Tab-separated table of C-alpha atoms in Angstrom:
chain	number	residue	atom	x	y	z
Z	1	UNK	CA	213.948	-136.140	-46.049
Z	2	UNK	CA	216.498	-136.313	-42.945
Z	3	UNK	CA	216.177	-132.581	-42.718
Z	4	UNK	CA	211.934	-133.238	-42.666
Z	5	UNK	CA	211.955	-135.468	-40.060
Z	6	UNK	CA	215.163	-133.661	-37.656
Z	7	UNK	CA	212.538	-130.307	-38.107
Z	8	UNK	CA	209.166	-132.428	-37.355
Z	9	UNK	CA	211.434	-133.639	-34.490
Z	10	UNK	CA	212.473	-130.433	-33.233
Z	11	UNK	CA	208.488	-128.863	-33.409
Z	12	UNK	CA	207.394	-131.940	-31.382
Z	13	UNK	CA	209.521	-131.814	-28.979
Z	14	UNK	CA	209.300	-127.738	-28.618
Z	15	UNK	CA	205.519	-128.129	-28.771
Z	16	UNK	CA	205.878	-130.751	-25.700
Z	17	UNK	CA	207.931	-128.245	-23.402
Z	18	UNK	CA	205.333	-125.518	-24.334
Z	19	UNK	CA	203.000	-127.938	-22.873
Z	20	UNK	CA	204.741	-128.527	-19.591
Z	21	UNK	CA	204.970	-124.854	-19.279
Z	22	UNK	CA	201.179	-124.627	-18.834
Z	23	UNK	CA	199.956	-124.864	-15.736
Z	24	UNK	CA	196.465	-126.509	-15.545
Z	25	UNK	CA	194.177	-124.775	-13.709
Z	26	UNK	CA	191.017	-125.546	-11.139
Z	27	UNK	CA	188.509	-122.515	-10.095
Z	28	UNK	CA	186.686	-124.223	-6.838
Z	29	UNK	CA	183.692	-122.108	-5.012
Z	30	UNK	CA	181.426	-121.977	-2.498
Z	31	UNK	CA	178.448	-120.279	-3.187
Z	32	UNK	CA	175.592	-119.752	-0.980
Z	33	UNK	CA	173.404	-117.379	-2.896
Z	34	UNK	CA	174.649	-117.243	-6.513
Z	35	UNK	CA	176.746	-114.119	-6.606
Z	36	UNK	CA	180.179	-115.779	-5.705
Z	37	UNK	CA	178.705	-118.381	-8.595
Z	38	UNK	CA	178.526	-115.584	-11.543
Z	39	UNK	CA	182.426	-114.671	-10.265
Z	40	UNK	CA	183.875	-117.720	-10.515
Z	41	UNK	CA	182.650	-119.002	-13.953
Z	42	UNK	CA	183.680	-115.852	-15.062
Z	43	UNK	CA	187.440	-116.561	-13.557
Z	44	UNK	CA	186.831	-119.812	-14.964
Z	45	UNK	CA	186.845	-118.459	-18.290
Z	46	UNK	CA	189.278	-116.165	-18.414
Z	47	UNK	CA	191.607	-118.917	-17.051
Z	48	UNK	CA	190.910	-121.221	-19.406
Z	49	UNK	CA	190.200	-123.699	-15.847
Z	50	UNK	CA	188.094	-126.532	-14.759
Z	51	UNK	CA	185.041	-125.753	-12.486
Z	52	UNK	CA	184.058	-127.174	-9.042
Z	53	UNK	CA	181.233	-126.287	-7.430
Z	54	UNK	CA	182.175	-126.578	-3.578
Z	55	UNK	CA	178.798	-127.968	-2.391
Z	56	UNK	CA	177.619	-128.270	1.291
Z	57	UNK	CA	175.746	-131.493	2.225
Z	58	UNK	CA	172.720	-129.728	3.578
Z	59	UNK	CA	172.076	-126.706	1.500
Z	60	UNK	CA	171.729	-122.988	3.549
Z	61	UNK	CA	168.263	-121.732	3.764
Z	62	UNK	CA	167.752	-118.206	4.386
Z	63	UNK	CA	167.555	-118.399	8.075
Z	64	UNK	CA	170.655	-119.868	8.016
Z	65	UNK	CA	172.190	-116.982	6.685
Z	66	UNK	CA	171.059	-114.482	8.793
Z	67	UNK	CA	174.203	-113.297	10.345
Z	68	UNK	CA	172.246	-111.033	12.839
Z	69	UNK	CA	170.828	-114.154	14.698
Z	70	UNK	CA	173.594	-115.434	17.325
Z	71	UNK	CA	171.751	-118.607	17.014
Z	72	UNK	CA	171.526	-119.402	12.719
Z	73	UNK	CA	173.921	-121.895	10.830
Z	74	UNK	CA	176.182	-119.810	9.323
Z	75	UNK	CA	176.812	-117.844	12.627
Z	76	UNK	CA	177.295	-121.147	15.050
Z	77	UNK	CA	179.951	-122.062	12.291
Z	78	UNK	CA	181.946	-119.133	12.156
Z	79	UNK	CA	182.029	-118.770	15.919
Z	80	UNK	CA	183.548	-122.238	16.079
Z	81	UNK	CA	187.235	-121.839	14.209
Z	82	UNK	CA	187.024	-125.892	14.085
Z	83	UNK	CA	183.903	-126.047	12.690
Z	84	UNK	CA	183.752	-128.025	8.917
Z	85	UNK	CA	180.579	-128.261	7.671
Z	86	UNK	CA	180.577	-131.657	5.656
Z	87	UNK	CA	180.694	-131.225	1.956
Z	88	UNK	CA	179.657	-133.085	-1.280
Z	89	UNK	CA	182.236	-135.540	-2.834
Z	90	UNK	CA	185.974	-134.101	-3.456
Z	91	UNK	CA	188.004	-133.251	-6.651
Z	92	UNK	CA	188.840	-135.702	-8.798
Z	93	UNK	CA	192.559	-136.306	-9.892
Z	94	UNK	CA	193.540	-133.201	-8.008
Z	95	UNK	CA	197.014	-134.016	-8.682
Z	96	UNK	CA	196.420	-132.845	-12.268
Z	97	UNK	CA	196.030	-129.240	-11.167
Z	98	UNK	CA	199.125	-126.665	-10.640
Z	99	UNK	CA	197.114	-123.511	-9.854
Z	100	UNK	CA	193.755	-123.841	-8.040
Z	101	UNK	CA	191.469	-120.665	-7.630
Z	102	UNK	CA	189.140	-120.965	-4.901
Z	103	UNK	CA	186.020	-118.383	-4.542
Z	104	UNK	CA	183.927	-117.370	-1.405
Z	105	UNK	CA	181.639	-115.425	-0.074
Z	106	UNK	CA	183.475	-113.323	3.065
Z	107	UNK	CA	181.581	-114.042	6.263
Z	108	UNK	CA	182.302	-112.452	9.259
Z	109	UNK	CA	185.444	-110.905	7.651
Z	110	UNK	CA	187.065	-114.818	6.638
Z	111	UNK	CA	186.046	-117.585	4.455
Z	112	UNK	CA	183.320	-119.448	5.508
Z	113	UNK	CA	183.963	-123.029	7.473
Z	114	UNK	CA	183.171	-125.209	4.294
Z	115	UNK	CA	186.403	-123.433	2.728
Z	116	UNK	CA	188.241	-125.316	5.528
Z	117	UNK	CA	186.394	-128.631	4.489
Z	118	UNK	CA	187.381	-128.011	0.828
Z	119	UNK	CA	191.398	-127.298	1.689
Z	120	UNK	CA	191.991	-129.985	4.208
Z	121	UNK	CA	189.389	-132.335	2.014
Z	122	UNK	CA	191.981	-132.121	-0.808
Z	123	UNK	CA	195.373	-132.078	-1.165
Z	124	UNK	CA	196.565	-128.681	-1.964
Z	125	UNK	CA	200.297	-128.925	-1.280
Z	126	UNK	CA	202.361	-128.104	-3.958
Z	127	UNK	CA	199.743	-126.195	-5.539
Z	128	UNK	CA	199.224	-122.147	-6.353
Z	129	UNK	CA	196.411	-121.013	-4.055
Z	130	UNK	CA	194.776	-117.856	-5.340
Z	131	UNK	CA	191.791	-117.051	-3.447
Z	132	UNK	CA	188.654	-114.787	-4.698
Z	133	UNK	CA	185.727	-113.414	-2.738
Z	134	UNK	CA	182.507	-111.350	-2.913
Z	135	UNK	CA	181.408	-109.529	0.139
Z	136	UNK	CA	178.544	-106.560	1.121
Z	137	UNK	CA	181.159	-105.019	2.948
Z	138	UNK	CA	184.342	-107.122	4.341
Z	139	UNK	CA	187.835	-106.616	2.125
Z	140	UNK	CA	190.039	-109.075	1.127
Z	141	UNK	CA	193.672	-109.344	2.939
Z	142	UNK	CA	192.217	-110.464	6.512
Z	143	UNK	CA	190.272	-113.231	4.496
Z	144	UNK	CA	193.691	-113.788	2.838
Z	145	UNK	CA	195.831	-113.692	6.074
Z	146	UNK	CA	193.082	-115.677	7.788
Z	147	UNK	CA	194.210	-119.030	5.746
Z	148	UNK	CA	197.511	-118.116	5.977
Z	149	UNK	CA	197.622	-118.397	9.071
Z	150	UNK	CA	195.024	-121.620	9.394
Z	151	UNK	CA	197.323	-123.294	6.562
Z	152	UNK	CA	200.891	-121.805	6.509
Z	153	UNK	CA	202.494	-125.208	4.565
Z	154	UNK	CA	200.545	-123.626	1.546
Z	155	UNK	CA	201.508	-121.224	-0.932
Z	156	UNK	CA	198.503	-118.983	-0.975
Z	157	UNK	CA	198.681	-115.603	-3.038
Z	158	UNK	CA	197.044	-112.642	-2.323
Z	159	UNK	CA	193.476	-112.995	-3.144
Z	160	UNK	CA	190.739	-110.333	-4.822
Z	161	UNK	CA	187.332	-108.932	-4.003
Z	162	UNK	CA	185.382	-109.560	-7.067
Z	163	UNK	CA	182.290	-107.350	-6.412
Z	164	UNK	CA	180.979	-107.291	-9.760
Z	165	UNK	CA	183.925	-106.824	-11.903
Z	166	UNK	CA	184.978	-105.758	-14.998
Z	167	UNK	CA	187.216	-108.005	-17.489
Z	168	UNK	CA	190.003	-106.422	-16.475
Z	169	UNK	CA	189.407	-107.819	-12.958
Z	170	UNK	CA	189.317	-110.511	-13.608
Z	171	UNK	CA	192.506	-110.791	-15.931
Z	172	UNK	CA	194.303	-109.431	-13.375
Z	173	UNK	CA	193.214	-111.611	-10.895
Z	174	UNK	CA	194.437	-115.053	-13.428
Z	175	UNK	CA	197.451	-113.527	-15.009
């Protein structure tokens, strides 16, 4: 019997580090037509992480996301570095999350403003940034360097263009 319980013993507490060793994981997005959307429930998934929809307080119309008018939302915004278009609510219990994946569409060759809203909305120190995106045509490492440089007391990896991708994207991309 003293051997039972010293081995039930032992499995709990090995069972309890392997616990610890698992980081919890958050995918956050901002998605302004749907695309970036199919992306991150996908990295979602495959990371076995919570999902939070980054959601701006007034919704973007079509207009506003015509990036050849100098005059539409989404092209005021990213003209103005300080812009941060107010968002919806804020993550709750951030605290419980190690790793937090957060998804974008590139505009103008960066994250969009409301990306800024969602970092400096939340407290993200501490935490594994890994950053996603979907883009027509931008790449990925000036997005990357871009908040690196707007948030350099974070530890932000180097992030992936998701433009439609296979499983193995993705994997790579959470592993």
């Amino acid at each position: 019997m003293k051997k039972f319980i010293l081995s039930l013993c032992a499995l709990c507490l090995t069972l309890g580090i392997q616990a610890q060793n698992q980081k919890k994981a958050l995918v956050a997005y901002f998605s302004a037509t749907g695309t970036t959307e199919t992306v991150a429930k996908q990295v979602a998934e495959a990371a076995k992480a919570d999902l939070y929809v980054i959601t701006p307080v007034k919704p973007y119309s079509s207009a506003d996301l015509d990036w050849r008018n100098k005059q539409s939302r989404s092209s005021v915004e990213m003209e103005n570095k300080k812009s941060r278009p107010a968002m919806k609510g804020n993550v709750k219990n951030m605290a419980q999350y190690d790793v937090v994946y957060i998804g974008f569409p590139i505009w103008w060759g960066v994250a969009p403003r409301i990306i800024n809203t969602f970092i400096e909305s939340n407290q993200l120190k501490g935490k594994t940034i890994i950053p996603f995106a979907t883009s027509g045509g931008s790449t990925m490492p000036a997005a990357t360097k871009d908040l690196r440089i707007t948030y350099p007391s974070l530890t932000i990896k180097d992030g992936k263009l998701l433009n439609s991708p296979s499983k193995s994207d993705i994997n790579a991309l959470v592993k």
